[in-house]
Coordinates of C-alpha atoms and ligand atoms in Angstrom, one line a residue:
M1 CA 4.8 -25.2 27.9
E2 CA 2.4 -23.9 25.3
I3 CA 3.2 -23.8 21.5
K4 CA 1.2 -21.3 19.4
K5 CA 1.3 -21.0 15.6
G6 CA 1.0 -17.7 13.8
I7 CA 2.4 -16.0 10.7
A8 CA 6.2 -15.7 10.4
A9 CA 6.4 -11.9 10.1
S10 CA 10.0 -11.0 10.6
P11 CA 12.9 -13.5 10.5
G12 CA 15.1 -14.5 13.4
I13 CA 14.8 -16.2 16.8
S14 CA 14.5 -14.6 20.2
I15 CA 14.4 -16.2 23.6
A16 CA 13.5 -13.6 26.3
K17 CA 11.2 -12.7 29.2
S18 CA 7.9 -11.3 28.0
L19 CA 6.6 -7.8 28.5
V20 CA 2.8 -7.8 27.9
I21 CA 1.4 -4.6 26.7
D22 CA -2.1 -3.6 25.7
A23 CA -2.9 -1.0 23.0
E24 CA -5.4 1.6 24.2
D25 CA -8.3 0.6 22.0
Y26 CA -8.4 -3.1 22.6
R27 CA -10.1 -5.4 24.9
I28 CA -7.8 -6.4 27.7
P29 CA -7.2 -10.2 27.5
R30 CA -8.7 -12.2 30.4
R31 CA -5.9 -13.2 32.7
A32 CA -6.7 -15.2 35.8
I33 CA -5.3 -14.2 39.2
K34 CA -5.0 -16.2 42.4
P35 CA -7.4 -15.5 45.3
S36 CA -4.3 -14.3 47.2
Q37 CA -4.0 -11.5 44.7
W38 CA -7.6 -10.2 45.1
I39 CA -6.8 -7.6 47.7
A40 CA -3.9 -6.1 45.7
E41 CA -6.0 -6.1 42.5
V42 CA -8.9 -4.3 44.2
Q43 CA -6.5 -1.8 45.5
R44 CA -5.2 -1.2 42.0
V45 CA -8.8 -0.5 40.9
R46 CA -9.2 2.0 43.7
N47 CA -5.9 3.7 42.9
A48 CA -6.8 3.9 39.2
F49 CA -10.1 5.7 40.1
R50 CA -8.3 8.0 42.5
D51 CA -5.6 9.0 40.0
A52 CA -8.1 9.4 37.1
I53 CA -10.2 11.7 39.3
S54 CA -7.3 13.8 40.2
E55 CA -6.1 14.0 36.6
L56 CA -9.6 15.0 35.4
T57 CA -10.0 17.5 38.2
R58 CA -6.8 19.2 37.2
L59 CA -7.8 19.2 33.5
E60 CA -11.2 20.6 34.5
A61 CA -9.7 23.4 36.5
K62 CA -7.5 24.4 33.6
Q63 CA -10.5 24.8 31.4
D64 CA -11.7 27.6 33.8
Q65 CA -8.9 29.7 32.8
T66 CA -9.3 29.2 29.0
E67 CA -12.4 29.2 26.8
G68 CA -13.6 25.7 27.7
G69 CA -17.3 25.7 28.5
K70 CA -18.3 22.6 26.5
I71 CA -15.2 20.7 27.4
K72 CA -15.7 21.6 31.1
D73 CA -19.1 20.0 30.9
I74 CA -17.7 16.8 29.4
F75 CA -15.1 16.6 32.1
A76 CA -17.9 17.1 34.7
V77 CA -19.9 14.2 33.3
H78 CA -16.8 12.0 33.3
L79 CA -16.1 12.9 36.9
R80 CA -19.6 12.1 38.0
F81 CA -19.1 8.6 36.5
L82 CA -15.8 8.2 38.3
H83 CA -17.3 9.2 41.6
D84 CA -20.1 6.7 41.2
R85 CA -19.6 4.1 44.0
S86 CA -21.8 1.5 42.4
L87 CA -19.6 1.5 39.3
R88 CA -16.5 0.9 41.3
K89 CA -18.3 -1.8 43.2
R90 CA -19.3 -3.6 40.0
I91 CA -15.7 -3.7 38.9
T92 CA -14.2 -4.9 42.2
D93 CA -17.0 -7.5 42.5
L94 CA -15.9 -8.8 39.1
V95 CA -12.3 -9.1 40.3
H96 CA -13.5 -11.3 43.2
S97 CA -16.2 -13.3 41.4
E98 CA -14.1 -14.1 38.3
S99 CA -10.6 -13.9 39.7
V100 CA -9.5 -11.5 36.9
T101 CA -7.1 -8.6 36.8
A102 CA -8.1 -5.0 37.5
E103 CA -7.6 -4.1 33.8
Y104 CA -9.9 -6.9 32.6
A105 CA -12.6 -6.0 35.2
V106 CA -12.5 -2.3 34.3
S107 CA -12.6 -3.0 30.6
T108 CA -15.4 -5.6 30.8
V109 CA -17.7 -3.5 33.0
L110 CA -17.3 -0.3 31.1
R111 CA -17.7 -1.9 27.8
Q112 CA -20.9 -3.6 29.0
I113 CA -22.3 -0.2 30.0
A114 CA -21.2 1.4 26.7
S115 CA -22.8 -1.3 24.7
H116 CA -26.0 -0.9 26.7
F117 CA -25.9 2.9 25.9
T118 CA -25.4 2.2 22.2
R119 CA -28.6 0.2 22.0
V120 CA -30.8 3.0 23.4
K121 CA -32.8 4.7 20.7
D122 CA -32.3 8.2 22.1
T123 CA -29.3 9.7 20.2
Y124 CA -28.2 11.8 23.2
I125 CA -27.9 8.7 25.4
S126 CA -26.4 6.5 22.6
E127 CA -23.7 9.1 22.0
R128 CA -22.7 8.8 25.7
A129 CA -21.1 5.5 24.8
A130 CA -18.1 7.4 23.5
D131 CA -17.8 9.0 27.0
I132 CA -17.7 5.6 28.6
Y133 CA -15.0 4.4 26.2
D134 CA -13.1 7.5 27.1
I135 CA -13.4 6.8 30.8
E136 CA -12.3 3.2 30.2
R137 CA -9.2 4.5 28.4
R138 CA -8.4 6.9 31.2
L139 CA -8.6 4.2 33.8
L140 CA -6.6 1.8 31.7
K141 CA -4.0 4.5 31.2
Q142 CA -3.6 4.6 35.0
L143 CA -3.5 0.9 35.3
L144 CA -1.1 0.3 32.3
G145 CA 0.8 3.6 32.6
K146 CA 3.6 2.0 34.5
K147 CA 4.0 -0.7 31.8
R148 CA 4.1 2.0 29.1
E149 CA 6.8 3.8 30.8
D150 CA 8.6 0.5 31.2
I151 CA 8.8 0.3 27.4
E152 CA 10.4 3.6 27.1
H153 CA 13.0 2.9 29.7
L154 CA 13.9 -0.7 29.2
T155 CA 17.0 -1.9 30.9
E156 CA 16.8 -5.5 30.1
E157 CA 16.0 -7.7 27.0
V158 CA 12.3 -8.4 26.5
A159 CA 10.0 -9.9 24.0
I160 CA 6.9 -7.7 23.5
V161 CA 3.6 -9.6 23.6
A162 CA 0.5 -7.6 22.7
R163 CA -3.0 -8.0 21.3
E164 CA -2.0 -5.5 18.6
L165 CA 0.7 -3.0 18.0
S166 CA 0.5 0.1 15.9
P167 CA 3.2 0.9 13.4
T168 CA 4.1 4.0 15.5
Q169 CA 4.5 2.0 18.7
T170 CA 6.7 -0.5 16.9
A171 CA 8.8 2.1 15.3
T172 CA 9.7 3.6 18.7
F173 CA 11.0 0.3 20.2
N174 CA 14.6 0.2 21.3
K175 CA 16.2 -2.6 19.3
E176 CA 18.9 -3.0 21.9
F177 CA 16.3 -4.3 24.4
V178 CA 13.3 -5.4 22.4
K179 CA 14.4 -8.8 21.1
G180 CA 11.1 -10.1 19.7
L181 CA 7.5 -9.3 19.0
A182 CA 4.4 -11.5 19.1
T183 CA 0.9 -10.3 18.5
D184 CA -2.6 -11.7 18.4
A185 CA -3.6 -9.6 15.5
G186 CA -1.8 -8.6 12.2
G187 CA -0.9 -10.0 8.9
R188 CA 2.3 -10.7 6.9
T189 CA 2.1 -7.3 5.2
S190 CA 0.5 -5.2 7.9
H191 CA 2.5 -2.0 8.6
T192 CA 3.6 -3.1 12.0
T193 CA 5.1 -6.3 10.5
I194 CA 6.9 -4.2 7.9
V195 CA 8.4 -2.0 10.6
A196 CA 9.5 -5.0 12.6
R197 CA 11.3 -6.4 9.6
S198 CA 13.0 -3.1 8.9
L199 CA 14.2 -3.0 12.5
G200 CA 15.4 -6.6 12.2
I201 CA 13.3 -7.7 15.2
P202 CA 12.0 -11.3 15.0
A203 CA 8.2 -11.3 14.9
V204 CA 5.3 -13.6 14.8
V205 CA 1.8 -12.2 14.2
A206 CA -1.8 -13.5 13.9
L207 CA -1.5 -15.7 16.9
E208 CA -5.1 -15.0 17.7
D209 CA -5.2 -15.6 21.5
L210 CA -1.6 -15.7 22.6
T211 CA -2.2 -12.9 25.1
E212 CA -4.5 -15.2 27.0
Y213 CA -1.6 -17.6 27.6
V214 CA 1.2 -15.2 28.5
S215 CA 1.7 -13.2 31.6
G216 CA 4.4 -10.6 32.0
G217 CA 7.8 -12.2 32.9
D218 CA 7.0 -15.6 31.3
T219 CA 9.9 -16.9 29.1
V220 CA 8.8 -16.9 25.4
I221 CA 10.6 -18.2 22.3
I222 CA 9.7 -16.2 19.2
D223 CA 10.6 -18.1 16.0
G224 CA 10.1 -15.5 13.3
N225 CA 11.3 -18.0 10.6
R226 CA 8.6 -20.6 11.2
G227 CA 5.9 -18.5 12.8
I228 CA 6.0 -20.2 16.2
V229 CA 5.8 -18.9 19.7
V230 CA 6.6 -21.2 22.7
V231 CA 5.4 -20.0 26.1
N232 CA 7.3 -21.2 29.1
P233 CA 9.5 -23.6 27.1
D234 CA 11.1 -26.6 28.9
E235 CA 14.9 -26.8 29.1
E236 CA 15.2 -29.2 26.1
T237 CA 13.2 -26.8 23.8
I238 CA 15.3 -23.9 25.0
Q239 CA 18.5 -25.7 24.1
Q240 CA 17.2 -26.7 20.7
Y241 CA 16.3 -23.2 19.9
Q242 CA 19.6 -21.8 21.2
E243 CA 21.3 -24.2 18.7
Y244 CA 19.0 -23.2 15.9
S245 CA 19.5 -19.5 16.6
R246 CA 23.3 -20.0 16.4
E247 CA 22.9 -21.7 13.0
F248 CA 20.7 -18.9 11.8
A249 CA 23.2 -16.2 12.9
E250 CA 25.9 -18.1 11.1
L251 CA 23.9 -18.1 7.9
E252 CA 23.2 -14.4 8.2
H253 CA 26.9 -13.8 8.7
R254 CA 27.8 -15.9 5.7
L255 CA 25.3 -14.0 3.5
D256 CA 26.6 -10.7 4.7
G257 CA 29.8 -11.6 2.9
L258 CA 27.9 -11.1 -0.4
R259 CA 27.7 -7.4 0.1
E260 CA 30.2 -6.4 -2.6
K261 CA 29.1 -9.1 -5.0
P262 CA 26.6 -8.1 -7.8
A263 CA 23.0 -9.4 -7.9
V264 CA 23.4 -11.2 -11.2
T265 CA 22.0 -14.6 -12.3
R266 CA 24.3 -17.4 -13.2
D267 CA 23.8 -16.6 -16.9
G268 CA 24.6 -12.9 -16.5
T269 CA 21.2 -11.1 -16.1
K270 CA 21.7 -8.1 -13.8
I271 CA 19.1 -7.4 -11.2
I272 CA 18.9 -4.1 -9.3
L273 CA 18.2 -4.5 -5.5
L274 CA 16.9 -1.4 -3.8
G275 CA 15.8 -1.0 -0.1
N276 CA 12.5 -0.1 1.4
I277 CA 12.8 2.4 4.3
E278 CA 10.6 4.2 6.8
F279 CA 13.2 6.4 8.4
P280 CA 16.3 8.1 7.0
D281 CA 18.7 6.3 9.3
E282 CA 17.7 3.0 7.7
A283 CA 19.5 4.1 4.5
E284 CA 22.8 3.2 6.1
L285 CA 21.5 -0.4 6.7
V286 CA 20.4 -0.6 3.0
L287 CA 24.0 0.3 2.0
Q288 CA 25.5 -2.1 4.6
K289 CA 23.4 -5.0 3.3
G290 CA 24.4 -4.3 -0.3
G291 CA 21.4 -2.4 -1.6
Q292 CA 21.9 -0.1 -4.6
G293 CA 19.6 2.7 -3.6
I294 CA 16.2 3.3 -2.1
G295 CA 13.2 2.0 -4.0
L296 CA 10.5 3.0 -1.5
Y297 CA 10.9 5.6 1.2
R298 CA 7.6 5.5 3.2
T299 CA 7.6 9.1 4.2
E300 CA 4.4 8.9 6.2
F301 CA 6.5 7.7 9.1
L302 CA 7.6 11.3 9.5
Y303 CA 4.0 12.1 10.6
L304 CA 3.6 9.1 12.9
N305 CA 6.0 10.0 15.7
T306 CA 4.7 13.5 16.2
E307 CA 1.5 15.3 17.2
N308 CA 2.2 18.0 14.6
E309 CA 2.5 17.9 10.9
P310 CA 6.2 18.0 9.8
T311 CA 7.3 21.3 8.4
E312 CA 8.8 21.7 5.0
D313 CA 12.2 21.9 6.6
E314 CA 11.7 18.7 8.6
H315 CA 10.8 16.9 5.3
Y316 CA 13.8 18.4 3.6
Q317 CA 16.2 17.4 6.4
A318 CA 14.9 13.8 6.3
Y319 CA 15.4 13.5 2.5
A320 CA 18.7 15.2 2.6
A321 CA 19.9 12.7 5.3
T322 CA 18.9 9.8 3.0
L323 CA 20.6 11.4 0.0
G324 CA 23.7 11.8 2.2
V325 CA 24.0 8.0 2.1
F326 CA 23.0 7.5 -1.5
T327 CA 24.3 10.6 -3.3
D328 CA 24.6 9.1 -6.8
R329 CA 22.0 6.3 -6.5
P330 CA 18.2 6.4 -7.0
V331 CA 16.2 7.5 -4.0
I332 CA 12.5 7.1 -4.7
I333 CA 10.5 9.2 -2.3
R334 CA 6.9 8.1 -2.0
T335 CA 4.5 10.9 -1.1
T336 CA 2.6 10.5 2.1
D337 CA 0.5 7.3 2.4
L338 CA -1.5 8.2 5.5
G339 CA -4.8 6.7 6.4
A340 CA -6.2 3.2 7.0
D341 CA -3.9 1.7 9.6
K342 CA -1.6 4.7 9.6
Y343 CA -2.4 7.8 11.7
T344 CA -5.5 9.4 10.5
Q345 CA -7.9 7.0 12.2
S346 CA -7.0 7.8 15.7
R347 CA -7.1 11.5 15.0
R348 CA -10.2 11.6 13.0
F349 CA -13.3 12.8 14.8
A350 CA -15.5 10.2 13.2
P351 CA -13.5 7.1 12.3
E352 CA -14.3 5.8 8.8
P353 CA -16.4 2.6 8.5
N354 CA -14.0 1.1 5.9
P355 CA -10.7 2.9 6.3
F356 CA -8.8 0.8 3.7
L357 CA -11.4 1.8 1.2
G358 CA -11.6 5.4 2.5
L359 CA -9.7 8.6 2.6
R360 CA -6.1 7.2 2.5
S361 CA -2.9 7.8 0.6
I362 CA -3.0 10.0 -2.5
R363 CA -6.8 10.6 -1.9
Y364 CA -5.9 12.1 1.5
C365 CA -3.2 14.3 0.0
L366 CA -5.5 15.5 -2.8
Q367 CA -7.9 16.7 -0.1
N368 CA -5.2 18.2 2.0
L369 CA -3.4 20.3 -0.5
T370 CA -1.4 22.5 2.0
M371 CA 0.1 19.4 3.5
F372 CA 0.7 17.8 0.1
K373 CA 2.3 20.9 -1.3
T374 CA 4.6 21.3 1.7
Q375 CA 6.0 17.8 1.1
L376 CA 6.3 18.3 -2.7
R377 CA 8.3 21.5 -2.1
A378 CA 10.7 19.6 0.2
I379 CA 11.1 16.8 -2.3
L380 CA 11.8 19.1 -5.1
R381 CA 14.3 21.1 -3.1
A382 CA 16.0 17.9 -2.2
S383 CA 16.0 16.8 -5.8
V384 CA 19.2 18.8 -6.5
L385 CA 21.1 16.7 -3.9
G386 CA 21.1 13.4 -5.8
E387 CA 19.0 11.1 -8.0
V388 CA 15.6 11.8 -6.4
K389 CA 12.5 10.3 -8.0
I390 CA 9.0 11.0 -6.8
M391 CA 6.3 8.4 -6.5
F392 CA 2.5 8.7 -5.9
P393 CA 0.9 5.8 -4.0
L394 CA -2.6 4.2 -4.5
I395 CA -3.4 5.8 -7.8
T396 CA -6.7 4.3 -8.9
N397 CA -7.4 6.2 -12.1
L398 CA -5.9 8.6 -14.6
Q399 CA -7.6 11.6 -13.2
E400 CA -5.9 11.2 -9.8
L401 CA -2.5 11.0 -11.5
M402 CA -3.3 14.1 -13.6
Q403 CA -4.3 16.0 -10.5
A404 CA -1.2 15.0 -8.6
K405 CA 1.0 16.0 -11.5
M406 CA -0.8 19.3 -11.9
I407 CA -0.2 20.1 -8.2
L408 CA 3.5 19.1 -8.6
R409 CA 3.7 21.5 -11.6
D410 CA 2.1 24.3 -9.5
V411 CA 4.7 23.7 -6.8
M412 CA 7.5 23.7 -9.4
E413 CA 6.2 27.1 -10.7
D414 CA 6.2 28.5 -7.1
L415 CA 9.8 27.4 -6.6
G416 CA 10.7 28.9 -10.0
E417 CA 9.2 32.2 -9.0
E418 CA 11.1 32.1 -5.7
S419 CA 14.3 31.2 -7.6
I420 CA 14.7 28.0 -5.6
A421 CA 16.7 25.3 -7.4
Y422 CA 15.1 21.9 -8.2
N423 CA 15.5 19.2 -10.8
K424 CA 13.0 20.1 -13.6
D425 CA 13.3 16.6 -15.1
I426 CA 12.7 14.7 -11.9
E427 CA 11.3 11.3 -12.7
I428 CA 7.7 10.7 -11.7
G429 CA 6.3 7.2 -11.0
I430 CA 3.3 5.7 -9.5
M431 CA 2.6 2.7 -7.4
I432 CA 0.3 0.1 -8.9
E433 CA -1.6 -1.2 -5.9
T434 CA -5.2 -1.5 -7.0
P435 CA -6.7 -3.8 -9.6
S436 CA -8.1 -0.7 -11.3
A437 CA -4.6 0.7 -11.8
A438 CA -3.3 -2.6 -13.0
L439 CA -6.0 -3.0 -15.5
I440 CA -5.3 0.4 -17.0
A441 CA -1.6 0.2 -16.7
Y442 CA -1.2 0.6 -20.5
S443 CA -2.8 4.0 -20.2
L444 CA -1.2 5.2 -17.0
A445 CA 2.2 4.2 -18.5
R446 CA 2.0 7.1 -21.0
D447 CA 2.1 9.7 -18.2
V448 CA 4.8 8.3 -15.9
D449 CA 8.5 7.4 -16.0
F450 CA 8.1 4.2 -13.9
F451 CA 5.8 1.9 -12.1
S452 CA 6.4 0.3 -8.8
I453 CA 4.1 -2.6 -8.0
G454 CA 2.9 -2.5 -4.4
T455 CA 1.9 -6.1 -4.0
N456 CA 0.8 -5.7 -0.4
D457 CA -2.1 -3.6 -1.3
L458 CA -2.6 -5.1 -4.7
T459 CA -3.2 -8.5 -3.0
Q460 CA -5.5 -7.0 -0.5
Y461 CA -7.7 -5.2 -3.0
T462 CA -7.7 -7.9 -5.6
L463 CA -8.7 -10.6 -3.1
A464 CA -10.8 -8.4 -0.9
V465 CA -8.8 -9.5 2.1
D466 CA -7.7 -7.0 4.8
R467 CA -4.0 -7.4 4.9
G468 CA -3.9 -6.9 8.7
N469 CA -6.8 -9.1 9.7
E470 CA -5.7 -12.3 11.3
L471 CA -9.1 -13.8 10.8
V472 CA -8.8 -13.9 7.1
S473 CA -5.0 -14.2 6.9
T474 CA -5.1 -17.7 5.2
L475 CA -6.9 -16.1 2.3
Y476 CA -4.3 -13.4 1.8
S477 CA -1.6 -14.6 -0.7
A478 CA 0.3 -12.9 -3.5
A479 CA 0.5 -16.4 -5.0
D480 CA -3.2 -16.3 -5.9
P481 CA -3.5 -16.7 -9.7
A482 CA -5.7 -13.5 -9.9
V483 CA -2.9 -11.4 -8.3
L484 CA -0.2 -13.0 -10.4
R485 CA -2.1 -12.3 -13.6
L486 CA -2.5 -8.6 -12.7
I487 CA 1.2 -8.4 -11.9
R488 CA 2.1 -9.9 -15.2
T489 CA -0.2 -7.5 -17.0
V490 CA 1.5 -4.5 -15.4
I491 CA 4.9 -5.8 -16.3
Q492 CA 4.0 -6.4 -19.9
D493 CA 2.3 -3.0 -20.2
A494 CA 5.4 -1.3 -18.7
H495 CA 7.7 -3.1 -21.1
K496 CA 5.5 -2.2 -24.1
A497 CA 5.5 1.5 -23.0
Q498 CA 9.3 1.2 -22.4
I499 CA 9.1 2.4 -18.8
D500 CA 10.8 0.9 -15.8
V501 CA 8.8 -1.4 -13.5
H502 CA 9.8 -2.4 -10.0
V503 CA 8.2 -4.6 -7.4
C504 CA 8.3 -3.1 -3.9
G505 CA 5.7 -5.0 -1.9
E506 CA 6.7 -7.7 0.7
M507 CA 6.6 -10.3 -2.1
A508 CA 10.0 -9.0 -3.2
S509 CA 11.4 -9.8 0.3
E510 CA 10.2 -13.4 0.2
P511 CA 12.6 -15.9 -1.1
E512 CA 10.0 -18.1 -2.7
Y513 CA 8.8 -15.4 -5.1
I514 CA 12.1 -14.3 -6.5
M515 CA 12.5 -16.8 -9.4
L516 CA 8.9 -16.1 -10.4
L517 CA 9.4 -12.4 -10.4
L518 CA 12.5 -12.7 -12.6
G519 CA 10.7 -15.1 -14.9
I520 CA 7.8 -12.7 -15.5
G521 CA 10.2 -9.9 -16.4
V522 CA 11.1 -8.0 -13.2
R523 CA 14.6 -6.6 -13.2
T524 CA 14.4 -4.2 -10.2
I525 CA 13.1 -5.1 -6.8
S526 CA 12.9 -3.1 -3.6
L527 CA 12.8 -4.9 -0.4
T528 CA 13.2 -4.8 3.4
P529 CA 17.0 -4.2 4.0
P530 CA 17.7 -7.3 6.2
M531 CA 16.5 -9.6 3.5
I532 CA 18.8 -8.2 0.7
P533 CA 21.6 -10.7 1.2
E534 CA 19.3 -13.7 1.1
I535 CA 17.5 -12.5 -2.0
K536 CA 20.8 -11.8 -3.6
Q537 CA 22.0 -15.3 -2.9
I538 CA 18.9 -16.7 -4.7
I539 CA 19.5 -14.5 -7.7
R540 CA 23.1 -15.6 -7.9
S541 CA 22.1 -19.2 -7.8
V542 CA 19.7 -19.3 -10.6
T543 CA 19.7 -19.0 -14.4
M544 CA 17.1 -17.0 -16.4
E545 CA 16.2 -20.2 -18.1
D546 CA 15.2 -21.7 -14.7
C547 CA 13.2 -18.6 -13.9
N548 CA 11.4 -18.5 -17.3
N549 CA 10.5 -22.1 -17.1
L550 CA 9.2 -21.8 -13.5
A551 CA 7.1 -18.7 -14.4
R552 CA 5.6 -20.4 -17.4
K553 CA 4.6 -23.4 -15.3
V554 CA 3.3 -21.3 -12.4
L555 CA 1.2 -19.1 -14.7
S556 CA -0.5 -22.2 -16.1
M557 CA -1.6 -23.3 -12.6
N558 CA -5.0 -22.2 -11.3
S559 CA -4.8 -22.9 -7.5
E560 CA -3.0 -20.7 -5.0
R561 CA -2.1 -23.8 -2.9
Q562 CA -0.5 -25.5 -5.9
I563 CA 1.5 -22.4 -6.8
S564 CA 2.6 -21.7 -3.2
S565 CA 3.9 -25.2 -2.7
Y566 CA 5.6 -25.3 -6.1
L567 CA 7.4 -22.1 -5.4
R568 CA 8.5 -23.2 -2.0
D569 CA 9.8 -26.5 -3.3
A570 CA 11.7 -24.8 -6.1
T571 CA 13.3 -22.3 -3.7
R572 CA 14.1 -24.9 -1.1
K573 CA 16.3 -26.6 -3.6
I574 CA 18.3 -23.5 -4.1
L575 CA 18.5 -22.1 -0.5
P576 CA 17.4 -24.8 1.9
E577 CA 18.5 -22.7 4.9
A578 CA 15.8 -20.1 4.1
F579 CA 13.1 -22.5 5.3
Ligands
PEP601 C1 2.4 -2.1 -1.0 O1 1.2 -1.9 -0.8 O2 2.8 -3.2 -1.5 C2 3.4 -1.1 -0.5 C3 4.7 -1.4 -0.8 O3 3.0 -0.1 0.2 P1 2.7 -0.2 1.7 O4 3.1 -1.5 2.2 O5 3.4 0.9 2.4 O6 1.2 0.0 1.8
MG602 MG1 0.6 0.2 -0.3

């Protein structure tokens, strides 16, 4: 039995057999094999080479018929590598000498060669490293292909264990069979985590080296409440967890009973609870859990499941479906937030050195106007179907906001000329997710109808801590005094300008932050749907006086640790089951 501690990313308990998968671009974890498995593993290496060669030969032949001169040359180079017997021998020797899997041997040898190429001064040779990585991926695809298919055609319950999962991979998991997720990488607000929460799949991330301890088929317990994974648990531990899981399910069931009850504090302050969604079919879940509308529709997920950009009509259909669930309730559609860990990296020819500081979000849209306008047209067309609001993400300065609004006006004019109906008074909001935006909130407030504070990115950019990097995850905390001060500034400036202000980052889904948010003046929060009942229960158990006192106390503290533990203690008194 092995117990590993990571970050509790999505609540719930799962006990299931593991399915270990490896994302294409990551080093395959070292997994030992027994000498009796050597022959089979060497055979797998041979088969992978054979199948990769025949796949490439097919692709090369196709190029004959089309334009393909340059591409054909590339395939020819790759084929020469694959036919090289000494390469194959180096790999199979490693399987024997180190007793490792075929995947591990392929990955190790090819990465050694690639890194050797990279160090050569001659640019032609150093650029060949990319070819080697390509060959590695092709061979791994052959070796792992079966497992990938397995994921698409699951017939029994599994817990997925991986070095890292992309938000897209996670979004395609079938909830019926995928009962838990555990990854070496990731953070509490990485997009994969956010998707797992929305799907209601228990998850633990930032386990660092879990994949080195788990083999496919091992029993694993994933405790998404406490951030623990137990590999090959003994009978007693399984029983304890079964009991705990039953208790947790009972709590959830009890909280679901709050659905029709209002989110109001004991002394009568009404709070609006909205849901965050990635896909239109989640709108139904928001409604079921008692949400009063959609506070953040992450529309970029429309792009993530497809090779092609969505058409105007595909956008429109997705928005119309959401509005079908919330006809007379606010639906805040955030314009595409691609880039960084979402989509553009894998498709970019030259990946950016600092993707989170690069061409992401509104910046990407402002440089891809055709794409941006297509989405704006669809949002405006959908605006006559309900209470649609539009929200621009990652605004860092006034000029960006002006540009985005100008483009929106252009699109409105186009629609007007085509006599297509839209709501001319559609509310326009922005996300406050960077320190620069928070510091000029007073000025941005003059040009928008509302703010939504994206605490996930605001924390990342304020503290200079990558939200998805497990190596610095202990430094990532919305309870840091610097982050809290910025949040308070934004709320005060919004109140002064008399515009609405919401909080839609993961902070709003975490029980320990709710009293603080209320105490610093937040009255609308948007959160992951499965957490709505628990958060409502907290709101219904407190008075504004409690919250104001707590906020005053917390804002006078200057250490993150002190704040975090104070918030946890205060919340534990109100909802002990949440911990
Ligand atoms: C945020 O940054 O807090 C946010 C809600 O946006 P996302 O998590 O999609 O980046
Ligand atoms: Mg964000």
